[in-house]
PDB file of C-alpha atoms and ligand atoms in Angstrom:
ATOM      1  CA  MET A   1      13.881   3.081 -28.589  1.00  0.00           C
ATOM      2  CA  SER A   2      15.991   5.700 -26.791  1.00  0.00           C
ATOM      3  CA  ALA A   3      14.472   7.640 -23.878  1.00  0.00           C
ATOM      4  CA  ASN A   4      14.384  10.826 -25.980  1.00  0.00           C
ATOM      5  CA  GLU A   5      12.802   9.351 -29.062  1.00  0.00           C
ATOM      6  CA  PRO A   6       9.077  10.158 -29.286  1.00  0.00           C
ATOM      7  CA  ARG A   7       6.765   7.211 -28.698  1.00  0.00           C
ATOM      8  CA  ARG A   8       4.770   5.980 -31.646  1.00  0.00           C
ATOM      9  CA  GLU A   9       1.041   6.766 -31.658  1.00  0.00           C
ATOM     10  CA  GLY A  10      -0.597   3.866 -29.809  1.00  0.00           C
ATOM     11  CA  ASP A  11       2.402   2.945 -27.626  1.00  0.00           C
ATOM     12  CA  ALA A  12       0.832   4.476 -24.534  1.00  0.00           C
ATOM     13  CA  GLU A  13      -2.506   2.758 -25.187  1.00  0.00           C
ATOM     14  CA  GLN A  14      -0.740  -0.580 -25.566  1.00  0.00           C
ATOM     15  CA  LYS A  15       1.215  -0.162 -22.340  1.00  0.00           C
ATOM     16  CA  LEU A  16      -1.872   0.924 -20.415  1.00  0.00           C
ATOM     17  CA  SER A  17      -4.000  -1.907 -21.790  1.00  0.00           C
ATOM     18  CA  GLY A  18      -1.317  -4.355 -20.594  1.00  0.00           C
ATOM     19  CA  PHE A  19      -2.326  -3.289 -17.064  1.00  0.00           C
ATOM     20  CA  GLY A  20      -6.045  -3.634 -17.780  1.00  0.00           C
ATOM     21  CA  LEU A  21      -6.502   0.103 -18.283  1.00  0.00           C
ATOM     22  CA  GLY A  22      -9.085   1.314 -20.770  1.00  0.00           C
ATOM     23  CA  ALA A  23     -10.299   4.346 -22.674  1.00  0.00           C
ATOM     24  CA  GLN A  24     -10.965   6.451 -19.559  1.00  0.00           C
ATOM     25  CA  ASP A  25      -7.390   5.921 -18.383  1.00  0.00           C
ATOM     26  CA  VAL A  26      -5.941   6.674 -21.812  1.00  0.00           C
ATOM     27  CA  ALA A  27      -7.948   9.905 -21.845  1.00  0.00           C
ATOM     28  CA  ALA A  28      -6.683  10.764 -18.341  1.00  0.00           C
ATOM     29  CA  TRP A  29      -3.095  10.164 -19.467  1.00  0.00           C
ATOM     30  CA  ARG A  30      -3.578  12.465 -22.460  1.00  0.00           C
ATOM     31  CA  GLU A  31      -5.236  15.130 -20.315  1.00  0.00           C
ATOM     32  CA  SER A  32      -2.323  15.028 -17.884  1.00  0.00           C
ATOM     33  CA  GLY A  33      -0.217  16.794 -20.496  1.00  0.00           C
ATOM     34  CA  LEU A  34       2.873  15.031 -19.144  1.00  0.00           C
ATOM     35  CA  PRO A  35       5.769  14.187 -21.445  1.00  0.00           C
ATOM     36  CA  ASP A  36       6.102  10.614 -22.766  1.00  0.00           C
ATOM     37  CA  SER A  37       9.038  10.061 -20.442  1.00  0.00           C
ATOM     38  CA  ALA A  38       6.645  10.350 -17.463  1.00  0.00           C
ATOM     39  CA  LEU A  39       4.310   7.559 -18.641  1.00  0.00           C
ATOM     40  CA  ASP A  40       5.806   4.780 -16.483  1.00  0.00           C
ATOM     41  CA  GLU A  41       5.573   6.801 -13.308  1.00  0.00           C
ATOM     42  CA  TRP A  42       2.059   8.025 -14.149  1.00  0.00           C
ATOM     43  CA  LEU A  43       1.038   4.387 -14.762  1.00  0.00           C
ATOM     44  CA  THR A  44       2.542   3.329 -11.425  1.00  0.00           C
ATOM     45  CA  ASP A  45       0.449   5.949  -9.641  1.00  0.00           C
ATOM     46  CA  ARG A  46      -2.697   5.162 -11.592  1.00  0.00           C
ATOM     47  CA  VAL A  47      -2.688   1.428 -10.818  1.00  0.00           C
ATOM     48  CA  ALA A  48      -0.988   1.116  -7.427  1.00  0.00           C
ATOM     49  CA  ARG A  49       0.914   3.986  -5.805  1.00  0.00           C
ATOM     50  CA  ARG A  50      -2.011   6.445  -5.767  1.00  0.00           C
ATOM     51  CA  PRO A  51      -4.818   4.562  -7.501  1.00  0.00           C
ATOM     52  CA  SER A  52      -7.455   6.466  -9.437  1.00  0.00           C
ATOM     53  CA  GLY A  53     -10.029   5.880 -12.162  1.00  0.00           C
ATOM     54  CA  LEU A  54     -12.726   3.287 -12.820  1.00  0.00           C
ATOM     55  CA  ARG A  55     -10.344   0.350 -13.033  1.00  0.00           C
ATOM     56  CA  ALA A  56      -8.759   1.257  -9.698  1.00  0.00           C
ATOM     57  CA  ARG A  57     -12.177   1.375  -8.043  1.00  0.00           C
ATOM     58  CA  LYS A  58     -13.010  -2.029  -9.497  1.00  0.00           C
ATOM     59  CA  VAL A  59      -9.699  -3.646  -8.539  1.00  0.00           C
ATOM     60  CA  TYR A  60      -9.396  -2.266  -5.003  1.00  0.00           C
ATOM     61  CA  GLY A  61     -13.088  -2.707  -4.211  1.00  0.00           C
ATOM     62  CA  ALA A  62     -13.076  -6.385  -5.232  1.00  0.00           C
ATOM     63  CA  ASP A  63     -13.379  -8.983  -2.479  1.00  0.00           C
ATOM     64  CA  ASP A  64     -10.316 -10.901  -3.586  1.00  0.00           C
ATOM     65  CA  VAL A  65      -7.902  -7.977  -3.890  1.00  0.00           C
ATOM     66  CA  HIS A  66      -4.723  -8.912  -2.021  1.00  0.00           C
ATOM     67  CA  ASP A  67      -6.703 -11.404   0.049  1.00  0.00           C
ATOM     68  CA  PHE A  68      -3.511 -13.427   0.684  1.00  0.00           C
ATOM     69  CA  ALA A  69      -1.972 -10.373   2.383  1.00  0.00           C
ATOM     70  CA  ARG A  70      -5.146  -9.500   4.256  1.00  0.00           C
ATOM     71  CA  ARG A  71      -5.488 -13.005   5.670  1.00  0.00           C
ATOM     72  CA  ALA A  72      -1.833 -13.121   6.765  1.00  0.00           C
ATOM     73  CA  ILE A  73      -2.077  -9.725   8.485  1.00  0.00           C
ATOM     74  CA  LEU A  74      -5.362 -10.450  10.247  1.00  0.00           C
ATOM     75  CA  GLN A  75      -4.109 -13.812  11.436  1.00  0.00           C
ATOM     76  CA  ALA A  76      -0.957 -12.213  12.840  1.00  0.00           C
ATOM     77  CA  LEU A  77      -2.823  -9.391  14.593  1.00  0.00           C
ATOM     78  CA  ALA A  78      -5.645 -11.598  15.950  1.00  0.00           C
ATOM     79  CA  LEU A  79      -7.910  -8.583  16.513  1.00  0.00           C
ATOM     80  CA  ARG A  80     -10.526  -8.717  19.252  1.00  0.00           C
ATOM     81  CA  ARG A  81     -13.257  -6.483  20.626  1.00  0.00           C
ATOM     82  CA  GLY A  82     -11.514  -3.569  22.317  1.00  0.00           C
ATOM     83  CA  ASP A  83      -8.688  -3.431  19.778  1.00  0.00           C
ATOM     84  CA  HIS A  84      -8.270  -0.336  17.637  1.00  0.00           C
ATOM     85  CA  LEU A  85      -6.556  -0.965  14.301  1.00  0.00           C
ATOM     86  CA  LEU A  86      -4.886   1.644  12.128  1.00  0.00           C
ATOM     87  CA  GLU A  87      -4.235   0.688   8.498  1.00  0.00           C
ATOM     88  CA  LEU A  88      -1.817   2.738   6.387  1.00  0.00           C
ATOM     89  CA  GLY A  89      -2.510   2.761   2.622  1.00  0.00           C
ATOM     90  CA  CYS A  90      -5.946   1.212   3.135  1.00  0.00           C
ATOM     91  CA  GLY A  91      -6.903   1.274  -0.561  1.00  0.00           C
ATOM     92  CA  GLY A  92     -10.497   0.073  -1.000  1.00  0.00           C
ATOM     93  CA  GLY A  93     -10.940  -0.672   2.712  1.00  0.00           C
ATOM     94  CA  LEU A  94     -11.455  -4.444   2.715  1.00  0.00           C
ATOM     95  CA  LEU A  95      -9.025  -5.079   5.553  1.00  0.00           C
ATOM     96  CA  LEU A  96     -10.820  -2.372   7.554  1.00  0.00           C
ATOM     97  CA  ARG A  97     -14.135  -4.084   6.813  1.00  0.00           C
ATOM     98  CA  ASP A  98     -12.809  -7.424   8.043  1.00  0.00           C
ATOM     99  CA  ALA A  99     -11.264  -5.820  11.121  1.00  0.00           C
ATOM    100  CA  LEU A 100     -14.651  -4.333  12.034  1.00  0.00           C
ATOM    101  CA  ALA A 101     -16.214  -7.780  11.672  1.00  0.00           C
ATOM    102  CA  SER A 102     -13.856  -9.039  14.378  1.00  0.00           C
ATOM    103  CA  GLY A 103     -15.328  -6.507  16.806  1.00  0.00           C
ATOM    104  CA  ALA A 104     -12.397  -4.068  16.697  1.00  0.00           C
ATOM    105  CA  TRP A 105     -12.540  -0.373  15.866  1.00  0.00           C
ATOM    106  CA  ALA A 106     -10.853   0.417  12.578  1.00  0.00           C
ATOM    107  CA  THR A 107      -9.229   3.544  11.185  1.00  0.00           C
ATOM    108  CA  GLY A 108      -7.578   3.871   7.786  1.00  0.00           C
ATOM    109  CA  ILE A 109      -5.508   6.445   5.982  1.00  0.00           C
ATOM    110  CA  ASP A 110      -4.642   6.723   2.306  1.00  0.00           C
ATOM    111  CA  HIS A 111      -3.197   9.520   0.195  1.00  0.00           C
ATOM    112  CA  SER A 112      -5.514   8.770  -2.767  1.00  0.00           C
ATOM    113  CA  GLU A 113      -8.791  10.712  -2.533  1.00  0.00           C
ATOM    114  CA  GLU A 114     -10.534   8.074  -4.630  1.00  0.00           C
ATOM    115  CA  MET A 115      -9.366   5.259  -2.343  1.00  0.00           C
ATOM    116  CA  VAL A 116     -10.518   7.192   0.727  1.00  0.00           C
ATOM    117  CA  ARG A 117     -13.982   7.515  -0.832  1.00  0.00           C
ATOM    118  CA  LEU A 118     -14.026   3.825  -1.792  1.00  0.00           C
ATOM    119  CA  ALA A 119     -12.873   2.662   1.647  1.00  0.00           C
ATOM    120  CA  ARG A 120     -15.622   4.718   3.300  1.00  0.00           C
ATOM    121  CA  GLU A 121     -18.156   2.906   1.078  1.00  0.00           C
ATOM    122  CA  ARG A 122     -16.683  -0.572   1.528  1.00  0.00           C
ATOM    123  CA  ALA A 123     -16.066  -0.299   5.261  1.00  0.00           C
ATOM    124  CA  PRO A 124     -18.889   1.772   6.703  1.00  0.00           C
ATOM    125  CA  GLY A 125     -18.162   2.063  10.388  1.00  0.00           C
ATOM    126  CA  ALA A 126     -14.453   2.647   9.864  1.00  0.00           C
ATOM    127  CA  GLU A 127     -12.951   6.112  10.128  1.00  0.00           C
ATOM    128  CA  VAL A 128     -10.992   6.853   6.937  1.00  0.00           C
ATOM    129  CA  GLN A 129      -8.839   9.924   6.437  1.00  0.00           C
ATOM    130  CA  LEU A 130      -6.837  11.401   3.583  1.00  0.00           C
ATOM    131  CA  ALA A 131      -3.280  11.457   4.934  1.00  0.00           C
ATOM    132  CA  CYS A 132       0.314  10.481   4.240  1.00  0.00           C
ATOM    133  CA  ALA A 133       1.928   7.547   6.019  1.00  0.00           C
ATOM    134  CA  GLU A 134       4.961   9.677   6.855  1.00  0.00           C
ATOM    135  CA  GLN A 135       2.941  12.053   9.012  1.00  0.00           C
ATOM    136  CA  LEU A 136       0.100  10.312  10.781  1.00  0.00           C
ATOM    137  CA  PRO A 137      -2.643  12.685  11.975  1.00  0.00           C
ATOM    138  CA  PHE A 138      -3.085  10.882  15.303  1.00  0.00           C
ATOM    139  CA  ALA A 139      -1.952  11.393  18.878  1.00  0.00           C
ATOM    140  CA  ASP A 140       0.708   9.170  20.456  1.00  0.00           C
ATOM    141  CA  ALA A 141      -0.505   5.773  21.692  1.00  0.00           C
ATOM    142  CA  SER A 142      -3.869   5.892  19.885  1.00  0.00           C
ATOM    143  CA  PHE A 143      -3.983   2.329  18.523  1.00  0.00           C
ATOM    144  CA  SER A 144      -3.475  -1.238  19.683  1.00  0.00           C
ATOM    145  CA  ALA A 145      -2.561  -2.531  16.199  1.00  0.00           C
ATOM    146  CA  VAL A 146      -1.164  -1.250  12.902  1.00  0.00           C
ATOM    147  CA  ALA A 147      -1.425  -2.904   9.480  1.00  0.00           C
ATOM    148  CA  MET A 148       0.072  -2.283   6.042  1.00  0.00           C
ATOM    149  CA  SER A 149      -0.882  -4.399   3.046  1.00  0.00           C
ATOM    150  CA  VAL A 150       1.099  -4.078  -0.192  1.00  0.00           C
ATOM    151  CA  VAL A 151       2.097  -0.466   0.407  1.00  0.00           C
ATOM    152  CA  PHE A 152       5.434  -0.554   2.255  1.00  0.00           C
ATOM    153  CA  PHE A 153       7.154  -1.116  -1.084  1.00  0.00           C
ATOM    154  CA  PHE A 154       6.264   2.440  -2.137  1.00  0.00           C
ATOM    155  CA  PHE A 155       7.627   4.339   0.852  1.00  0.00           C
ATOM    156  CA  GLU A 156      10.637   6.532   0.151  1.00  0.00           C
ATOM    157  CA  ARG A 157      11.370   6.826   3.883  1.00  0.00           C
ATOM    158  CA  PRO A 158      10.335   3.450   5.350  1.00  0.00           C
ATOM    159  CA  GLU A 159      12.027   3.928   8.702  1.00  0.00           C
ATOM    160  CA  LEU A 160      10.232   7.226   9.220  1.00  0.00           C
ATOM    161  CA  VAL A 161       6.903   5.478   8.525  1.00  0.00           C
ATOM    162  CA  LEU A 162       7.759   2.693  10.976  1.00  0.00           C
ATOM    163  CA  ARG A 163       8.698   5.282  13.610  1.00  0.00           C
ATOM    164  CA  GLU A 164       5.336   6.961  13.070  1.00  0.00           C
ATOM    165  CA  CYS A 165       3.664   3.569  13.529  1.00  0.00           C
ATOM    166  CA  ARG A 166       5.549   3.038  16.769  1.00  0.00           C
ATOM    167  CA  ARG A 167       4.564   6.505  17.987  1.00  0.00           C
ATOM    168  CA  VAL A 168       0.829   5.917  17.484  1.00  0.00           C
ATOM    169  CA  LEU A 169       0.912   2.410  18.965  1.00  0.00           C
ATOM    170  CA  ARG A 170       0.058   1.845  22.612  1.00  0.00           C
ATOM    171  CA  ALA A 171       2.593   0.096  24.817  1.00  0.00           C
ATOM    172  CA  ASP A 172       2.746  -3.514  23.642  1.00  0.00           C
ATOM    173  CA  GLY A 173       0.689  -2.682  20.526  1.00  0.00           C
ATOM    174  CA  ARG A 174       1.420  -4.890  17.524  1.00  0.00           C
ATOM    175  CA  ILE A 175       2.203  -4.313  13.882  1.00  0.00           C
ATOM    176  CA  ALA A 176       1.909  -6.495  10.763  1.00  0.00           C
ATOM    177  CA  VAL A 177       3.246  -5.468   7.356  1.00  0.00           C
ATOM    178  CA  TYR A 178       2.891  -7.517   4.182  1.00  0.00           C
ATOM    179  CA  THR A 179       5.303  -6.689   1.366  1.00  0.00           C
ATOM    180  CA  THR A 180       7.097  -8.183  -1.627  1.00  0.00           C
ATOM    181  CA  ALA A 181      10.599  -9.634  -1.496  1.00  0.00           C
ATOM    182  CA  PRO A 182      13.318  -8.903  -4.091  1.00  0.00           C
ATOM    183  CA  GLU A 183      13.004 -12.397  -5.558  1.00  0.00           C
ATOM    184  CA  LEU A 184       9.563 -11.453  -6.912  1.00  0.00           C
ATOM    185  CA  ARG A 185      10.822  -8.396  -8.783  1.00  0.00           C
ATOM    186  CA  GLY A 186       9.640  -8.530 -12.406  1.00  0.00           C
ATOM    187  CA  THR A 187       6.985 -11.210 -11.715  1.00  0.00           C
ATOM    188  CA  PRO A 188       3.221 -10.498 -11.747  1.00  0.00           C
ATOM    189  CA  ALA A 189       3.533  -9.706  -8.016  1.00  0.00           C
ATOM    190  CA  ALA A 190       5.860  -6.782  -8.796  1.00  0.00           C
ATOM    191  CA  PRO A 191       5.873  -6.180 -12.548  1.00  0.00           C
ATOM    192  CA  GLU A 192       7.935  -3.640 -14.408  1.00  0.00           C
ATOM    193  CA  PRO A 193       7.694  -0.715 -14.786  1.00  0.00           C
ATOM    194  CA  LEU A 194       6.069  -0.505 -11.313  1.00  0.00           C
ATOM    195  CA  ALA A 195       8.945  -2.374  -9.717  1.00  0.00           C
ATOM    196  CA  ARG A 196      11.301   0.404 -10.776  1.00  0.00           C
ATOM    197  CA  PHE A 197       9.447   2.874  -8.519  1.00  0.00           C
ATOM    198  CA  GLY A 198       9.348   0.612  -5.499  1.00  0.00           C
ATOM    199  CA  HIS A 199      11.753  -0.656  -2.858  1.00  0.00           C
ATOM    200  CA  PHE A 200      12.525  -4.297  -2.142  1.00  0.00           C
ATOM    201  CA  TYR A 201      14.151  -5.522   1.066  1.00  0.00           C
ATOM    202  CA  THR A 202      15.661  -8.821   2.007  1.00  0.00           C
ATOM    203  CA  ASP A 203      14.197 -10.384   5.156  1.00  0.00           C
ATOM    204  CA  ALA A 204      17.228  -9.214   7.127  1.00  0.00           C
ATOM    205  CA  GLN A 205      16.947  -5.640   5.806  1.00  0.00           C
ATOM    206  CA  LEU A 206      13.255  -5.538   6.670  1.00  0.00           C
ATOM    207  CA  ALA A 207      13.904  -6.725  10.209  1.00  0.00           C
ATOM    208  CA  ARG A 208      16.723  -4.178  10.592  1.00  0.00           C
ATOM    209  CA  LEU A 209      14.421  -1.355   9.492  1.00  0.00           C
ATOM    210  CA  ALA A 210      11.817  -2.365  12.065  1.00  0.00           C
ATOM    211  CA  ARG A 211      14.355  -2.657  14.892  1.00  0.00           C
ATOM    212  CA  GLY A 212      15.901   0.657  13.830  1.00  0.00           C
ATOM    213  CA  ALA A 213      12.470   2.249  14.265  1.00  0.00           C
ATOM    214  CA  GLY A 214      12.375   0.990  17.859  1.00  0.00           C
ATOM    215  CA  LEU A 215      10.092  -2.027  17.402  1.00  0.00           C
ATOM    216  CA  ARG A 216      10.765  -5.221  19.328  1.00  0.00           C
ATOM    217  CA  ASP A 217       9.913  -8.918  18.929  1.00  0.00           C
ATOM    218  CA  VAL A 218      10.556  -8.384  15.228  1.00  0.00           C
ATOM    219  CA  ALA A 219      10.136 -11.338  12.863  1.00  0.00           C
ATOM    220  CA  VAL A 220       9.889 -11.810   9.103  1.00  0.00           C
ATOM    221  CA  ASP A 221       8.014 -14.769   7.687  1.00  0.00           C
ATOM    222  CA  ASN A 222       8.836 -15.154   3.988  1.00  0.00           C
ATOM    223  CA  ARG A 223       6.511 -17.455   2.084  1.00  0.00           C
ATOM    224  CA  ARG A 224       7.613 -17.722  -1.544  1.00  0.00           C
ATOM    225  CA  GLY A 225       8.487 -14.038  -1.688  1.00  0.00           C
ATOM    226  CA  GLY A 226       5.501 -12.711   0.251  1.00  0.00           C
ATOM    227  CA  GLN A 227       7.045 -11.197   3.399  1.00  0.00           C
ATOM    228  CA  LEU A 228       5.084 -10.747   6.618  1.00  0.00           C
ATOM    229  CA  LEU A 229       6.909  -8.461   9.028  1.00  0.00           C
ATOM    230  CA  THR A 230       5.591  -8.504  12.589  1.00  0.00           C
ATOM    231  CA  GLY A 231       6.647  -6.705  15.726  1.00  0.00           C
ATOM    232  CA  ARG A 232       5.572  -4.887  18.871  1.00  0.00           C
ATOM    233  CA  ARG A 233       5.981  -1.502  20.391  1.00  0.00           C
TER     234      ARG A 233
HETATM  235  C1  SAM B   1      -1.149  -1.263  -3.929  1.00  0.00           C
HETATM  236  S1  SAM B   1      -2.352  -0.339  -3.067  1.00  0.00           S
HETATM  237  C2  SAM B   1      -2.819  -1.485  -1.770  1.00  0.00           C
HETATM  238  C3  SAM B   1      -4.154  -1.127  -1.182  1.00  0.00           C
HETATM  239  C4  SAM B   1      -4.621  -2.057  -0.041  1.00  0.00           C
HETATM  240  N1  SAM B   1      -3.785  -1.921   1.120  1.00  0.00           N
HETATM  241  C5  SAM B   1      -4.645  -3.482  -0.513  1.00  0.00           C
HETATM  242  O1  SAM B   1      -3.863  -4.310  -0.032  1.00  0.00           O
HETATM  243  O2  SAM B   1      -5.466  -3.776  -1.413  1.00  0.00           O
HETATM  244  C6  SAM B   1      -1.354   0.840  -2.167  1.00  0.00           C
HETATM  245  C7  SAM B   1      -2.213   1.865  -1.451  1.00  0.00           C
HETATM  246  O3  SAM B   1      -1.386   2.638  -0.594  1.00  0.00           O
HETATM  247  C8  SAM B   1      -1.631   4.027  -0.793  1.00  0.00           C
HETATM  248  N2  SAM B   1      -0.386   4.749  -0.486  1.00  0.00           N
HETATM  249  C9  SAM B   1       0.810   4.639  -1.129  1.00  0.00           C
HETATM  250  N3  SAM B   1       1.717   5.435  -0.549  1.00  0.00           N
HETATM  251  C10 SAM B   1       1.096   6.064   0.473  1.00  0.00           C
HETATM  252  C11 SAM B   1       1.504   7.018   1.439  1.00  0.00           C
HETATM  253  N4  SAM B   1       2.757   7.493   1.465  1.00  0.00           N
HETATM  254  N5  SAM B   1       0.602   7.451   2.350  1.00  0.00           N
HETATM  255  C12 SAM B   1      -0.677   6.986   2.325  1.00  0.00           C
HETATM  256  N6  SAM B   1      -1.131   6.091   1.429  1.00  0.00           N
HETATM  257  C13 SAM B   1      -0.256   5.628   0.512  1.00  0.00           C
HETATM  258  C14 SAM B   1      -2.090   4.127  -2.235  1.00  0.00           C
HETATM  259  O4  SAM B   1      -2.841   5.275  -2.490  1.00  0.00           O
HETATM  260  C15 SAM B   1      -2.889   2.845  -2.408  1.00  0.00           C
HETATM  261  O5  SAM B   1      -4.232   2.998  -2.053  1.00  0.00           O
END
C-alpha cells in the first residue's frame, strides 16, 4: 500500500491490537482526528514515547516492566542512605520505588501526565514532576545519581540531555543509562514502527556522546544488545 492510499477499515485496529492495545485505545486514535499517515507515530507515543491509556498504566505499573534494566542500573549506582537519585523518563515509578527502599531520596521526571500520576502512586515518598529531560527543573549539583531506563532511545538531542544530567549532578555524582543497541532494531526489544522514531547508538557512539557532555570514567557494558552506559561527573 502506498503512503497516500487510504487504509482499509480495520487496519488501524489490527495494528493497535498487535501492540496489545484495545477498544479504549482505538477510540482514542479515532478521537485524535489525525490522518492515517500519523498512526505509527501516534502508536509510538501511546505505548512508549509518551505512554497513555489503560494499557500503558497496566504495563508501566507492573512489577516486571523493564526489570532487567532496573536491576542493571541499580547495581551500577549502588545507592545508599544519603544518596539522592534523579530518574529521567520515570514511567510508572518502579525504579524510584526500589531506590527509596535502598534508603536514598528519589526524584523522577516524565513528560507524560499519566506516567507522573502513576509514578506518584507506585512510589509514594518520591518526588515526581512533569518535565522534559532536555530542561531539568532543578538547580545545579542537586543529585548524587542519575538514572535513565529505556528512554534515551527517544531523545532527539541526547547530548543536551546528558549535559543537563551533568549539570544537576554533584561533583563525583554518577550516572547509569540503559538503552537498546542497533543490533536489536526490529526485534521485540525495539519493534517497528517504534524503532523508526528512536535512535540507536553503537557502544562507541554512546561513549562519545557521554564524554562530549563532559562526563568522565565513561564505560559501556553491552550484554546481548542491552547497553548500560555509566559515568561520573
Ligand atoms: C519506554 S518508557 C520507560 C519507562 C520507565 N523508565 C521504564 O523503564 O519502565 C519511556 C518513558 O520516558 C518518558 N519520556 C520520553 N521522552 C521524554 C522526555 N523528553 N522527557 C521526559 N520524559 C520522557 C515517557 O513518557 C515514558 O514514560
